[in-house]
């Protein structure tokens, strides 16, 4: 089973709101990722967690705040977003952060900032 | 020069024919290569991984890798209308083990 789940599927928020995206996997994977994908563009890496510690932050604005409460869960806290942050937010996981492990994506959360 | 180059397409293929997708990459240190299929409005789905030079077959899909030429390809045999999607080539960068995606090739399989 290579299932990664994400909630909610859709989210509409105002620029002053605070919201969170949730990602969960039960495959025993120890690396988890957040990507952002704009229409007709490839996914862009935002954050990587390895063994529940932040390993990579791709210079993402502080209005995006990741959190990894345990090895199965990954959250992305959103605050004071801009309309240009509207996109598909994808979570992925892999067995570990090494070269031979495949990344599996969740279904994504489609975010609209108004 | 982009890190990963793919022809954006659309690549129009008759049903039952072979679709051939190409990808070149710039990071000579990349050792792992992945192909993802993405339907419109959906998330990427892993369909092939390849780590060694040569061919790797899985069902109707064959991935080919030539590290010396920094080239990876995907063949889809007996193409079906359900194969109509965007195919993303994704080498894993040596530094940081990060996936770098090409822009994707859109494939249209016509009945």
mmCIF file of N, CA, C and O in Angstrom, chain A residues 54-97:
data_model
loop_
_atom_site.group_PDB
_atom_site.id
_atom_site.type_symbol
_atom_site.label_atom_id
_atom_site.label_comp_id
_atom_site.label_asym_id
_atom_site.label_seq_id
_atom_site.Cartn_x
_atom_site.Cartn_y
_atom_site.Cartn_z
ATOM 1 N N UNK A 54 13.222 18.943 10.395
ATOM 2 C CA UNK A 54 13.267 19.692 9.153
ATOM 3 C C UNK A 54 14.651 19.579 8.538
ATOM 4 O O UNK A 54 15.652 19.962 9.149
ATOM 5 N N UNK A 55 14.702 19.053 7.339
ATOM 6 C CA UNK A 55 15.967 18.822 6.659
ATOM 7 C C UNK A 55 16.225 19.866 5.573
ATOM 8 O O UNK A 55 17.359 20.273 5.364
ATOM 9 N N UNK A 56 15.173 20.254 4.881
ATOM 10 C CA UNK A 56 15.317 21.208 3.779
ATOM 11 C C UNK A 56 14.172 22.214 3.835
ATOM 12 O O UNK A 56 13.014 21.838 3.993
ATOM 13 N N UNK A 57 14.519 23.490 3.738
ATOM 14 C CA UNK A 57 13.554 24.574 3.559
ATOM 15 C C UNK A 57 14.025 25.315 2.324
ATOM 16 O O UNK A 57 15.095 25.911 2.328
ATOM 17 N N UNK A 58 13.225 25.266 1.276
ATOM 18 C CA UNK A 58 13.623 25.881 0.010
ATOM 19 C C UNK A 58 13.315 27.373 0.005
ATOM 20 O O UNK A 58 12.655 27.891 -0.909
ATOM 21 N N UNK A 59 13.771 28.061 1.038
ATOM 22 C CA UNK A 59 13.586 29.518 1.131
ATOM 23 C C UNK A 59 12.122 29.914 0.975
ATOM 24 O O UNK A 59 11.787 30.859 0.260
ATOM 25 N N UNK A 60 11.272 29.174 1.661
ATOM 26 C CA UNK A 60 9.831 29.428 1.596
ATOM 27 C C UNK A 60 9.476 30.588 2.541
ATOM 28 O O UNK A 60 10.001 30.650 3.663
ATOM 29 N N UNK A 61 8.582 31.497 2.132
ATOM 30 C CA UNK A 61 8.183 32.608 3.011
ATOM 31 C C UNK A 61 7.630 32.103 4.336
ATOM 32 O O UNK A 61 7.019 31.031 4.408
ATOM 33 N N UNK A 62 7.817 32.897 5.383
ATOM 34 C CA UNK A 62 7.449 32.471 6.731
ATOM 35 C C UNK A 62 5.952 32.362 6.934
ATOM 36 O O UNK A 62 5.511 31.828 7.961
ATOM 37 N N UNK A 63 5.154 32.833 5.994
ATOM 38 C CA UNK A 63 3.706 32.657 6.105
ATOM 39 C C UNK A 63 3.313 31.188 5.938
ATOM 40 O O UNK A 63 2.178 30.808 6.211
ATOM 41 N N UNK A 64 4.259 30.367 5.498
ATOM 42 C CA UNK A 64 4.088 28.913 5.463
ATOM 43 C C UNK A 64 4.943 28.327 6.586
ATOM 44 O O UNK A 64 6.166 28.530 6.605
ATOM 45 N N UNK A 65 4.309 27.554 7.469
ATOM 46 C CA UNK A 65 5.041 26.995 8.604
ATOM 47 C C UNK A 65 4.791 25.504 8.683
ATOM 48 O O UNK A 65 3.667 25.071 8.975
ATOM 49 N N UNK A 66 5.810 24.677 8.440
ATOM 50 C CA UNK A 66 5.594 23.223 8.489
ATOM 51 C C UNK A 66 5.757 22.693 9.906
ATOM 52 O O UNK A 66 6.407 23.306 10.759
ATOM 53 N N UNK A 67 5.160 21.528 10.116
ATOM 54 C CA UNK A 67 5.265 20.874 11.416
ATOM 55 C C UNK A 67 5.162 19.376 11.197
ATOM 56 O O UNK A 67 4.336 18.925 10.400
ATOM 57 N N UNK A 68 5.995 18.610 11.909
ATOM 58 C CA UNK A 68 5.939 17.151 11.822
ATOM 59 C C UNK A 68 5.760 16.602 13.234
ATOM 60 O O UNK A 68 6.755 16.324 13.926
ATOM 61 N N UNK A 69 4.510 16.450 13.702
ATOM 62 C CA UNK A 69 4.259 16.029 15.087
ATOM 63 C C UNK A 69 4.748 14.607 15.382
ATOM 64 O O UNK A 69 5.138 14.320 16.521
ATOM 65 N N UNK A 70 4.691 13.733 14.392
ATOM 66 C CA UNK A 70 5.202 12.378 14.560
ATOM 67 C C UNK A 70 5.550 11.812 13.187
ATOM 68 O O UNK A 70 5.372 12.480 12.166
ATOM 69 N N UNK A 71 6.009 10.588 13.156
ATOM 70 C CA UNK A 71 6.542 10.032 11.906
ATOM 71 C C UNK A 71 5.473 9.811 10.846
ATOM 72 O O UNK A 71 5.799 9.620 9.679
ATOM 73 N N UNK A 72 4.203 9.861 11.227
ATOM 74 C CA UNK A 72 3.130 9.604 10.261
ATOM 75 C C UNK A 72 2.430 10.866 9.785
ATOM 76 O O UNK A 72 1.689 10.824 8.816
ATOM 77 N N UNK A 73 2.638 11.964 10.485
ATOM 78 C CA UNK A 73 1.870 13.175 10.235
ATOM 79 C C UNK A 73 2.754 14.333 9.797
ATOM 80 O O UNK A 73 3.860 14.519 10.323
ATOM 81 N N UNK A 74 2.216 15.121 8.888
ATOM 82 C CA UNK A 74 2.895 16.332 8.447
ATOM 83 C C UNK A 74 1.844 17.403 8.267
ATOM 84 O O UNK A 74 0.811 17.176 7.639
ATOM 85 N N UNK A 75 2.068 18.557 8.868
ATOM 86 C CA UNK A 75 1.132 19.671 8.746
ATOM 87 C C UNK A 75 1.812 20.843 8.042
ATOM 88 O O UNK A 75 3.035 20.990 8.085
ATOM 89 N N UNK A 76 0.987 21.668 7.427
ATOM 90 C CA UNK A 76 1.469 22.927 6.860
ATOM 91 C C UNK A 76 0.523 24.022 7.337
ATOM 92 O O UNK A 76 -0.644 24.042 6.961
ATOM 93 N N UNK A 77 1.044 24.878 8.208
ATOM 94 C CA UNK A 77 0.242 25.963 8.760
ATOM 95 C C UNK A 77 0.367 27.192 7.872
ATOM 96 O O UNK A 77 1.474 27.561 7.453
ATOM 97 N N UNK A 78 -0.792 27.799 7.605
ATOM 98 C CA UNK A 78 -0.869 28.900 6.647
ATOM 99 C C UNK A 78 -1.371 30.155 7.357
ATOM 100 O O UNK A 78 -2.365 30.094 8.107
ATOM 101 N N UNK A 79 -0.726 31.271 7.115
ATOM 102 C CA UNK A 79 -1.134 32.522 7.780
ATOM 103 C C UNK A 79 -0.792 33.702 6.887
ATOM 104 O O UNK A 79 0.322 33.793 6.383
ATOM 105 N N UNK A 80 -1.758 34.600 6.711
ATOM 106 C CA UNK A 80 -1.549 35.833 5.949
ATOM 107 C C UNK A 80 -1.058 35.543 4.533
ATOM 108 O O UNK A 80 -0.085 36.144 4.057
ATOM 109 N N UNK A 81 -1.730 34.594 3.883
ATOM 110 C CA UNK A 81 -1.324 34.244 2.524
ATOM 111 C C UNK A 81 -1.743 35.309 1.522
ATOM 112 O O UNK A 81 -2.618 36.140 1.800
ATOM 113 N N UNK A 82 -1.146 35.249 0.361
ATOM 114 C CA UNK A 82 -1.427 36.157 -0.733
ATOM 115 C C UNK A 82 -2.177 35.411 -1.838
ATOM 116 O O UNK A 82 -2.063 34.180 -1.954
ATOM 117 N N UNK A 83 -2.914 36.113 -2.680
ATOM 118 C CA UNK A 83 -3.622 35.419 -3.778
ATOM 119 C C UNK A 83 -2.698 34.586 -4.651
ATOM 120 O O UNK A 83 -3.103 33.521 -5.135
ATOM 121 N N UNK A 84 -1.447 34.997 -4.805
ATOM 122 C CA UNK A 84 -0.513 34.229 -5.648
ATOM 123 C C UNK A 84 -0.091 32.910 -5.011
ATOM 124 O O UNK A 84 0.570 32.082 -5.646
ATOM 125 N N UNK A 85 -0.480 32.697 -3.750
ATOM 126 C CA UNK A 85 -0.212 31.416 -3.085
ATOM 127 C C UNK A 85 -1.249 30.362 -3.448
ATOM 128 O O UNK A 85 -1.122 29.202 -3.047
ATOM 129 N N UNK A 86 -2.268 30.759 -4.175
ATOM 130 C CA UNK A 86 -3.275 29.798 -4.628
ATOM 131 C C UNK A 86 -2.601 28.768 -5.527
ATOM 132 O O UNK A 86 -1.903 29.124 -6.493
ATOM 133 N N UNK A 87 -2.787 27.485 -5.205
ATOM 134 C CA UNK A 87 -2.090 26.411 -5.920
ATOM 135 C C UNK A 87 -2.583 25.074 -5.389
ATOM 136 O O UNK A 87 -3.391 25.012 -4.461
ATOM 137 N N UNK A 88 -2.054 24.012 -5.968
ATOM 138 C CA UNK A 88 -2.261 22.656 -5.455
ATOM 139 C C UNK A 88 -1.082 22.334 -4.538
ATOM 140 O O UNK A 88 0.079 22.425 -4.965
ATOM 141 N N UNK A 89 -1.376 22.024 -3.286
ATOM 142 C CA UNK A 89 -0.320 21.690 -2.335
ATOM 143 C C UNK A 89 -0.270 20.183 -2.161
ATOM 144 O O UNK A 89 -1.262 19.550 -1.788
ATOM 145 N N UNK A 90 0.894 19.642 -2.459
ATOM 146 C CA UNK A 90 1.090 18.198 -2.486
ATOM 147 C C UNK A 90 2.004 17.759 -1.351
ATOM 148 O O UNK A 90 3.040 18.365 -1.107
ATOM 149 N N UNK A 91 1.597 16.689 -0.711
ATOM 150 C CA UNK A 91 2.439 16.034 0.279
ATOM 151 C C UNK A 91 2.976 14.757 -0.353
ATOM 152 O O UNK A 91 2.301 14.114 -1.172
ATOM 153 N N UNK A 92 4.193 14.390 -0.014
ATOM 154 C CA UNK A 92 4.769 13.140 -0.500
ATOM 155 C C UNK A 92 5.550 12.494 0.627
ATOM 156 O O UNK A 92 5.920 13.152 1.610
ATOM 157 N N UNK A 93 5.790 11.197 0.489
ATOM 158 C CA UNK A 93 6.627 10.514 1.471
ATOM 159 C C UNK A 93 7.515 9.500 0.761
ATOM 160 O O UNK A 93 7.219 9.050 -0.351
ATOM 161 N N UNK A 94 8.621 9.180 1.408
ATOM 162 C CA UNK A 94 9.503 8.125 0.920
ATOM 163 C C UNK A 94 10.068 7.380 2.112
ATOM 164 O O UNK A 94 10.049 7.887 3.249
ATOM 165 N N UNK A 95 10.583 6.191 1.869
ATOM 166 C CA UNK A 95 11.041 5.349 2.969
ATOM 167 C C UNK A 95 12.109 6.061 3.787
ATOM 168 O O UNK A 95 12.139 5.964 5.011
ATOM 169 N N UNK A 96 12.990 6.758 3.109
ATOM 170 C CA UNK A 96 14.020 7.547 3.779
ATOM 171 C C UNK A 96 14.538 8.575 2.794
ATOM 172 O O UNK A 96 14.159 8.590 1.626
ATOM 173 N N UNK A 97 15.395 9.440 3.286
ATOM 174 C CA UNK A 97 15.929 10.510 2.445
ATOM 175 C C UNK A 97 17.230 10.038 1.798
ATOM 176 O O UNK A 97 18.300 10.558 2.063
#
